[in-house]
mmCIF file with all atom_site columns, C-alpha atoms in Angstrom:
data_model
loop_
_atom_site.group_PDB
_atom_site.id
_atom_site.type_symbol
_atom_site.label_atom_id
_atom_site.label_alt_id
_atom_site.label_comp_id
_atom_site.label_asym_id
_atom_site.label_entity_id
_atom_site.label_seq_id
_atom_site.pdbx_PDB_ins_code
_atom_site.Cartn_x
_atom_site.Cartn_y
_atom_site.Cartn_z
_atom_site.occupancy
_atom_site.B_iso_or_equiv
_atom_site.pdbx_formal_charge
_atom_site.auth_seq_id
_atom_site.auth_comp_id
_atom_site.auth_asym_id
_atom_site.auth_atom_id
_atom_site.pdbx_PDB_model_num
ATOM 1   C CA . UNK K 1 1   ? -140.612 -21.164 -24.191 1.00 45.00 ? 21  UNK K CA 1
ATOM 2   C CA . UNK K 1 2   ? -140.739 -21.080 -20.675 1.00 47.00 ? 22  UNK K CA 1
ATOM 3   C CA . UNK K 1 3   ? -137.113 -19.796 -20.475 1.00 48.00 ? 23  UNK K CA 1
ATOM 4   C CA . UNK K 1 4   ? -138.982 -16.901 -22.962 1.00 41.00 ? 24  UNK K CA 1
ATOM 5   C CA . UNK K 1 5   ? -141.782 -16.279 -20.225 1.00 43.00 ? 25  UNK K CA 1
ATOM 6   C CA . UNK K 1 6   ? -139.669 -15.663 -17.145 1.00 42.00 ? 26  UNK K CA 1
ATOM 7   C CA . UNK K 1 7   ? -137.193 -13.376 -19.103 1.00 41.00 ? 27  UNK K CA 1
ATOM 8   C CA . UNK K 1 8   ? -140.640 -11.007 -20.296 1.00 46.00 ? 28  UNK K CA 1
ATOM 9   C CA . UNK K 1 9   ? -142.081 -11.620 -16.897 1.00 44.00 ? 29  UNK K CA 1
ATOM 10  C CA . UNK K 1 10  ? -138.450 -9.924  -15.577 1.00 44.00 ? 30  UNK K CA 1
ATOM 11  C CA . UNK K 1 11  ? -138.302 -6.982  -17.744 1.00 47.00 ? 31  UNK K CA 1
ATOM 12  C CA . UNK K 1 12  ? -142.136 -6.550  -17.202 1.00 46.00 ? 32  UNK K CA 1
ATOM 13  C CA . UNK K 1 13  ? -142.056 -6.091  -13.767 1.00 44.00 ? 33  UNK K CA 1
ATOM 14  C CA . UNK K 1 14  ? -138.854 -4.618  -13.461 1.00 47.00 ? 34  UNK K CA 1
ATOM 15  C CA . UNK K 1 15  ? -140.162 -1.647  -15.956 1.00 47.00 ? 35  UNK K CA 1
ATOM 16  C CA . UNK K 1 16  ? -143.178 -1.180  -13.703 1.00 48.00 ? 36  UNK K CA 1
ATOM 17  C CA . UNK K 1 17  ? -141.649 -1.949  -10.686 1.00 47.00 ? 37  UNK K CA 1
ATOM 18  C CA . UNK K 1 18  ? -139.441 0.822   -11.588 1.00 49.00 ? 38  UNK K CA 1
ATOM 19  C CA . UNK K 1 19  ? -142.263 3.376   -12.899 1.00 54.00 ? 39  UNK K CA 1
ATOM 20  C CA . UNK K 1 20  ? -143.200 2.717   -8.601  1.00 79.00 ? 40  UNK K CA 1
ATOM 21  C CA . UNK K 1 21  ? -140.879 3.215   -7.534  1.00 83.00 ? 41  UNK K CA 1
ATOM 22  C CA . UNK K 1 22  ? -140.361 6.732   -9.011  1.00 83.00 ? 42  UNK K CA 1
ATOM 23  C CA . UNK K 1 23  ? -144.371 7.684   -8.529  1.00 87.00 ? 43  UNK K CA 1
ATOM 24  C CA . UNK K 1 24  ? -143.793 6.688   -5.081  1.00 89.00 ? 44  UNK K CA 1
ATOM 25  C CA . UNK K 1 25  ? -141.053 9.111   -4.765  1.00 89.00 ? 45  UNK K CA 1
ATOM 26  C CA . UNK K 1 26  ? -142.412 12.244  -6.746  1.00 86.00 ? 46  UNK K CA 1
ATOM 27  C CA . UNK K 1 27  ? -146.089 11.707  -5.395  1.00 89.00 ? 47  UNK K CA 1
ATOM 28  C CA . UNK K 1 28  ? -144.417 12.026  -1.294  1.00 90.00 ? 48  UNK K CA 1
ATOM 29  C CA . UNK K 1 29  ? -142.887 14.496  -2.299  1.00 87.00 ? 49  UNK K CA 1
ATOM 30  C CA . UNK K 1 30  ? -145.586 16.245  -4.665  1.00 87.00 ? 50  UNK K CA 1
ATOM 31  C CA . UNK K 1 31  ? -147.700 16.156  -1.175  1.00 90.00 ? 51  UNK K CA 1
ATOM 32  C CA . UNK K 1 32  ? -144.817 17.046  1.345   1.00 91.00 ? 52  UNK K CA 1
ATOM 33  C CA . UNK K 1 33  ? -145.061 20.270  -0.963  1.00 87.00 ? 53  UNK K CA 1
ATOM 34  C CA . UNK K 1 34  ? -141.559 19.596  -3.122  1.00 84.00 ? 54  UNK K CA 1
ATOM 35  C CA . UNK K 1 35  ? -141.960 18.926  -5.542  1.00 84.00 ? 55  UNK K CA 1
ATOM 36  C CA . UNK K 1 36  ? -143.995 21.138  -8.783  1.00 87.00 ? 56  UNK K CA 1
ATOM 37  C CA . UNK K 1 37  ? -142.930 19.465  -11.910 1.00 86.00 ? 57  UNK K CA 1
ATOM 38  C CA . UNK K 1 38  ? -142.542 17.489  -14.319 1.00 89.00 ? 58  UNK K CA 1
ATOM 39  C CA . UNK K 1 39  ? -140.327 14.417  -14.625 1.00 87.00 ? 59  UNK K CA 1
ATOM 40  C CA . UNK K 1 40  ? -139.670 12.227  -17.434 1.00 87.00 ? 60  UNK K CA 1
ATOM 41  C CA . UNK K 1 41  ? -137.416 9.539   -16.845 1.00 86.00 ? 61  UNK K CA 1
ATOM 42  C CA . UNK K 1 42  ? -135.639 7.567   -20.613 1.00 87.00 ? 62  UNK K CA 1
ATOM 43  C CA . UNK K 1 43  ? -133.595 3.608   -19.287 1.00 87.00 ? 63  UNK K CA 1
ATOM 44  C CA . UNK K 1 44  ? -132.475 2.143   -22.223 1.00 91.00 ? 64  UNK K CA 1
ATOM 45  C CA . UNK K 1 45  ? -134.112 4.421   -24.562 1.00 91.00 ? 65  UNK K CA 1
ATOM 46  C CA . UNK K 1 46  ? -138.060 3.637   -23.201 1.00 91.00 ? 66  UNK K CA 1
ATOM 47  C CA . UNK K 1 47  ? -140.007 6.365   -21.727 1.00 89.00 ? 67  UNK K CA 1
ATOM 48  C CA . UNK K 1 48  ? -140.448 4.634   -17.297 1.00 84.00 ? 68  UNK K CA 1
ATOM 49  C CA . UNK K 1 49  ? -142.016 7.587   -16.358 1.00 85.00 ? 69  UNK K CA 1
ATOM 50  C CA . UNK K 1 50  ? -143.202 10.836  -17.554 1.00 89.00 ? 70  UNK K CA 1
ATOM 51  C CA . UNK K 1 51  ? -145.229 12.542  -14.330 1.00 90.00 ? 71  UNK K CA 1
ATOM 52  C CA . UNK K 1 52  ? -146.936 16.172  -13.697 1.00 92.00 ? 72  UNK K CA 1
ATOM 53  C CA . UNK K 1 53  ? -147.624 17.135  -10.257 1.00 92.00 ? 73  UNK K CA 1
ATOM 54  C CA . UNK K 1 54  ? -148.806 20.328  -9.149  1.00 90.00 ? 74  UNK K CA 1
ATOM 55  C CA . UNK K 1 55  ? -149.781 23.363  -10.574 1.00 90.00 ? 75  UNK K CA 1
ATOM 56  C CA . UNK K 1 56  ? -147.777 25.888  -13.519 1.00 87.00 ? 76  UNK K CA 1
ATOM 57  C CA . UNK K 1 57  ? -149.367 28.906  -12.482 1.00 86.00 ? 77  UNK K CA 1
ATOM 58  C CA . UNK K 1 58  ? -151.060 28.082  -8.555  1.00 84.00 ? 78  UNK K CA 1
ATOM 59  C CA . UNK K 1 59  ? -152.847 31.410  -7.939  1.00 88.00 ? 79  UNK K CA 1
ATOM 60  C CA . UNK K 1 60  ? -155.317 30.455  -10.742 1.00 89.00 ? 80  UNK K CA 1
ATOM 61  C CA . UNK K 1 61  ? -154.241 26.496  -10.141 1.00 88.00 ? 81  UNK K CA 1
ATOM 62  C CA . UNK K 1 62  ? -153.246 25.499  -13.659 1.00 90.00 ? 82  UNK K CA 1
ATOM 63  C CA . UNK K 1 63  ? -152.299 22.178  -13.633 1.00 92.00 ? 83  UNK K CA 1
ATOM 64  C CA . UNK K 1 64  ? -149.332 21.303  -14.967 1.00 92.00 ? 84  UNK K CA 1
ATOM 65  C CA . UNK K 1 65  ? -149.234 19.675  -17.733 1.00 91.00 ? 85  UNK K CA 1
ATOM 66  C CA . UNK K 1 66  ? -147.608 17.964  -21.395 1.00 90.00 ? 86  UNK K CA 1
ATOM 67  C CA . UNK K 1 67  ? -148.122 21.131  -23.138 1.00 88.00 ? 87  UNK K CA 1
ATOM 68  C CA . UNK K 1 68  ? -146.579 22.943  -20.063 1.00 88.00 ? 88  UNK K CA 1
ATOM 69  C CA . UNK K 1 69  ? -143.793 25.467  -21.022 1.00 84.00 ? 89  UNK K CA 1
ATOM 70  C CA . UNK K 1 70  ? -141.013 26.450  -18.297 1.00 80.00 ? 90  UNK K CA 1
ATOM 71  C CA . UNK K 1 71  ? -139.124 29.407  -18.103 1.00 76.00 ? 91  UNK K CA 1
ATOM 72  C CA . UNK K 1 72  ? -135.900 27.885  -18.202 1.00 75.00 ? 92  UNK K CA 1
ATOM 73  C CA . UNK K 1 73  ? -133.646 31.764  -17.197 1.00 73.00 ? 93  UNK K CA 1
ATOM 74  C CA . UNK K 1 74  ? -130.881 31.025  -15.609 1.00 79.00 ? 94  UNK K CA 1
ATOM 75  C CA . UNK K 1 75  ? -130.258 27.372  -15.632 1.00 83.00 ? 95  UNK K CA 1
ATOM 76  C CA . UNK K 1 76  ? -129.585 27.268  -19.880 1.00 85.00 ? 96  UNK K CA 1
ATOM 77  C CA . UNK K 1 77  ? -126.201 29.056  -17.889 1.00 86.00 ? 97  UNK K CA 1
ATOM 78  C CA . UNK K 1 78  ? -125.612 25.309  -16.102 1.00 90.00 ? 98  UNK K CA 1
ATOM 79  C CA . UNK K 1 79  ? -126.510 23.936  -19.176 1.00 90.00 ? 99  UNK K CA 1
ATOM 80  C CA . UNK K 1 80  ? -123.378 26.110  -21.504 1.00 91.00 ? 100 UNK K CA 1
ATOM 81  C CA . UNK K 1 81  ? -120.789 25.692  -18.672 1.00 93.00 ? 101 UNK K CA 1
ATOM 82  C CA . UNK K 1 82  ? -121.480 21.482  -19.381 1.00 94.00 ? 102 UNK K CA 1
ATOM 83  C CA . UNK K 1 83  ? -120.995 21.835  -22.861 1.00 95.00 ? 103 UNK K CA 1
ATOM 84  C CA . UNK K 1 84  ? -117.906 24.357  -22.612 1.00 95.00 ? 104 UNK K CA 1
ATOM 85  C CA . UNK K 1 85  ? -116.174 22.270  -19.771 1.00 96.00 ? 105 UNK K CA 1
ATOM 86  C CA . UNK K 1 86  ? -116.870 18.905  -21.384 1.00 97.00 ? 106 UNK K CA 1
ATOM 87  C CA . UNK K 1 87  ? -115.573 20.533  -24.997 1.00 96.00 ? 107 UNK K CA 1
ATOM 88  C CA . UNK K 1 88  ? -112.361 21.701  -22.336 1.00 97.00 ? 108 UNK K CA 1
ATOM 89  C CA . UNK K 1 89  ? -112.151 17.717  -21.927 1.00 97.00 ? 109 UNK K CA 1
ATOM 90  C CA . UNK K 1 90  ? -112.083 17.190  -25.462 1.00 97.00 ? 110 UNK K CA 1
ATOM 91  C CA . UNK K 1 91  ? -109.092 19.947  -25.753 1.00 96.00 ? 111 UNK K CA 1
ATOM 92  C CA . UNK K 1 92  ? -111.461 21.549  -28.385 1.00 96.00 ? 112 UNK K CA 1
ATOM 93  C CA . UNK K 1 93  ? -111.705 24.595  -26.020 1.00 95.00 ? 113 UNK K CA 1
ATOM 94  C CA . UNK K 1 94  ? -109.011 26.061  -24.003 1.00 96.00 ? 114 UNK K CA 1
ATOM 95  C CA . UNK K 1 95  ? -111.090 27.871  -20.782 1.00 96.00 ? 115 UNK K CA 1
ATOM 96  C CA . UNK K 1 96  ? -107.576 30.535  -21.950 1.00 96.00 ? 116 UNK K CA 1
ATOM 97  C CA . UNK K 1 97  ? -109.186 31.721  -25.423 1.00 96.00 ? 117 UNK K CA 1
ATOM 98  C CA . UNK K 1 98  ? -110.441 34.678  -26.014 1.00 95.00 ? 118 UNK K CA 1
ATOM 99  C CA . UNK K 1 99  ? -113.678 34.680  -27.256 1.00 93.00 ? 119 UNK K CA 1
ATOM 100 C CA . UNK K 1 100 ? -112.594 35.978  -30.692 1.00 92.00 ? 120 UNK K CA 1
ATOM 101 C CA . UNK K 1 101 ? -111.550 33.420  -31.483 1.00 94.00 ? 121 UNK K CA 1
ATOM 102 C CA . UNK K 1 102 ? -114.679 31.406  -31.551 1.00 91.00 ? 122 UNK K CA 1
ATOM 103 C CA . UNK K 1 103 ? -116.985 34.913  -31.830 1.00 90.00 ? 123 UNK K CA 1
ATOM 104 C CA . UNK K 1 104 ? -116.848 37.238  -34.638 1.00 89.00 ? 124 UNK K CA 1
ATOM 105 C CA . UNK K 1 105 ? -116.710 41.008  -35.319 1.00 88.00 ? 125 UNK K CA 1
ATOM 106 C CA . UNK K 1 106 ? -116.465 41.935  -31.082 1.00 86.00 ? 126 UNK K CA 1
ATOM 107 C CA . UNK K 1 107 ? -115.478 45.456  -30.613 1.00 86.00 ? 127 UNK K CA 1
ATOM 108 C CA . UNK K 1 108 ? -112.188 45.947  -29.024 1.00 87.00 ? 128 UNK K CA 1
ATOM 109 C CA . UNK K 1 109 ? -113.044 46.822  -25.588 1.00 86.00 ? 129 UNK K CA 1
ATOM 110 C CA . UNK K 1 110 ? -114.824 42.840  -26.107 1.00 89.00 ? 130 UNK K CA 1
ATOM 111 C CA . UNK K 1 111 ? -110.972 41.448  -27.198 1.00 88.00 ? 131 UNK K CA 1
ATOM 112 C CA . UNK K 1 112 ? -109.665 40.410  -24.089 1.00 92.00 ? 132 UNK K CA 1
ATOM 113 C CA . UNK K 1 113 ? -112.135 38.307  -22.833 1.00 94.00 ? 133 UNK K CA 1
ATOM 114 C CA . UNK K 1 114 ? -111.990 35.348  -21.999 1.00 95.00 ? 134 UNK K CA 1
ATOM 115 C CA . UNK K 1 115 ? -113.816 31.446  -22.081 1.00 95.00 ? 135 UNK K CA 1
ATOM 116 C CA . UNK K 1 116 ? -113.389 31.486  -18.384 1.00 95.00 ? 136 UNK K CA 1
ATOM 117 C CA . UNK K 1 117 ? -114.113 34.952  -18.107 1.00 94.00 ? 137 UNK K CA 1
ATOM 118 C CA . UNK K 1 118 ? -117.606 33.952  -20.047 1.00 92.00 ? 138 UNK K CA 1
ATOM 119 C CA . UNK K 1 119 ? -118.214 31.255  -17.744 1.00 92.00 ? 139 UNK K CA 1
ATOM 120 C CA . UNK K 1 120 ? -117.269 32.815  -14.581 1.00 91.00 ? 140 UNK K CA 1
ATOM 121 C CA . UNK K 1 121 ? -119.737 35.857  -14.327 1.00 87.00 ? 141 UNK K CA 1
ATOM 122 C CA . UNK K 1 122 ? -116.313 38.463  -14.661 1.00 88.00 ? 142 UNK K CA 1
ATOM 123 C CA . UNK K 1 123 ? -116.408 39.827  -18.170 1.00 88.00 ? 143 UNK K CA 1
ATOM 124 C CA . UNK K 1 124 ? -117.559 42.522  -17.921 1.00 84.00 ? 144 UNK K CA 1
ATOM 125 C CA . UNK K 1 125 ? -120.019 43.052  -19.820 1.00 78.00 ? 145 UNK K CA 1
ATOM 126 C CA . UNK K 1 126 ? -123.504 44.618  -18.288 1.00 71.00 ? 146 UNK K CA 1
ATOM 127 C CA . UNK K 1 127 ? -126.886 42.714  -18.976 1.00 65.00 ? 147 UNK K CA 1
ATOM 128 C CA . UNK K 1 128 ? -128.420 45.815  -20.896 1.00 56.00 ? 148 UNK K CA 1
ATOM 129 C CA . UNK K 1 129 ? -127.187 44.334  -24.633 1.00 54.00 ? 149 UNK K CA 1
ATOM 130 C CA . UNK K 1 130 ? -126.513 47.806  -26.212 1.00 53.00 ? 150 UNK K CA 1
ATOM 131 C CA . UNK K 1 131 ? -124.261 48.615  -23.805 1.00 50.00 ? 151 UNK K CA 1
ATOM 132 C CA . UNK K 1 132 ? -122.836 45.012  -23.337 1.00 46.00 ? 152 UNK K CA 1
ATOM 133 C CA . UNK K 1 133 ? -120.727 45.758  -26.273 1.00 48.00 ? 153 UNK K CA 1
ATOM 134 C CA . UNK K 1 134 ? -119.907 49.319  -25.246 1.00 54.00 ? 154 UNK K CA 1
ATOM 135 C CA . UNK K 1 135 ? -118.032 49.374  -22.317 1.00 53.00 ? 155 UNK K CA 1
ATOM 136 C CA . UNK K 1 136 ? -117.124 46.256  -20.086 1.00 54.00 ? 156 UNK K CA 1
ATOM 137 C CA . UNK K 1 137 ? -116.967 47.277  -16.914 1.00 54.00 ? 157 UNK K CA 1
ATOM 138 C CA . UNK K 1 138 ? -113.652 45.418  -15.330 1.00 52.00 ? 158 UNK K CA 1
ATOM 139 C CA . UNK K 1 139 ? -114.448 42.712  -12.786 1.00 49.00 ? 159 UNK K CA 1
ATOM 140 C CA . UNK K 1 140 ? -112.104 44.392  -10.163 1.00 49.00 ? 160 UNK K CA 1
ATOM 141 C CA . UNK K 1 141 ? -115.623 47.337  -9.485  1.00 46.00 ? 161 UNK K CA 1
ATOM 142 C CA . UNK K 1 142 ? -117.582 44.527  -9.477  1.00 40.00 ? 162 UNK K CA 1
#
C-alpha cells in the first residue's frame, strides 16, 4: 500500500511540476511580450497544461480564450509539406511525380507540374483561383 501511495504521489508531483514549469515559462515569455497565444501540452494522452495568454485583438483588448479562433493562413503550407514528406519517406509518393497522378481533370497547362514544384512554390500557378489554371508562369520568370 505504501508503494502505491508513493507511486501516486510521484506521478501527481511530476504532472504538477510539468504544469508549473510550462506555466512559469509561458508567463515569463508573455510578460516579456514574446508570447500571445494559446498552448495545450499533452503527455501520454493527458492534458498537462492548457493556457491562454494575451489578446486575440489588441486594439480592443479582447482576451484569448479556449474558444478563440486563430487564422492559420500560410501555416497550412508547412503542415502540407510535412505530410507530403512523410508520404515520401514511406514511398507512397515521389517528389518527382506529376500532380496529375493524384488530381484528375487538370488543364493541359498544369500537366507538367510536379509535387516538388508545388512544395517549393515553383509550379508557376498564380494566386488568383481562376487565373491559376489558365496559364502557369514558367519558374524562370518568378
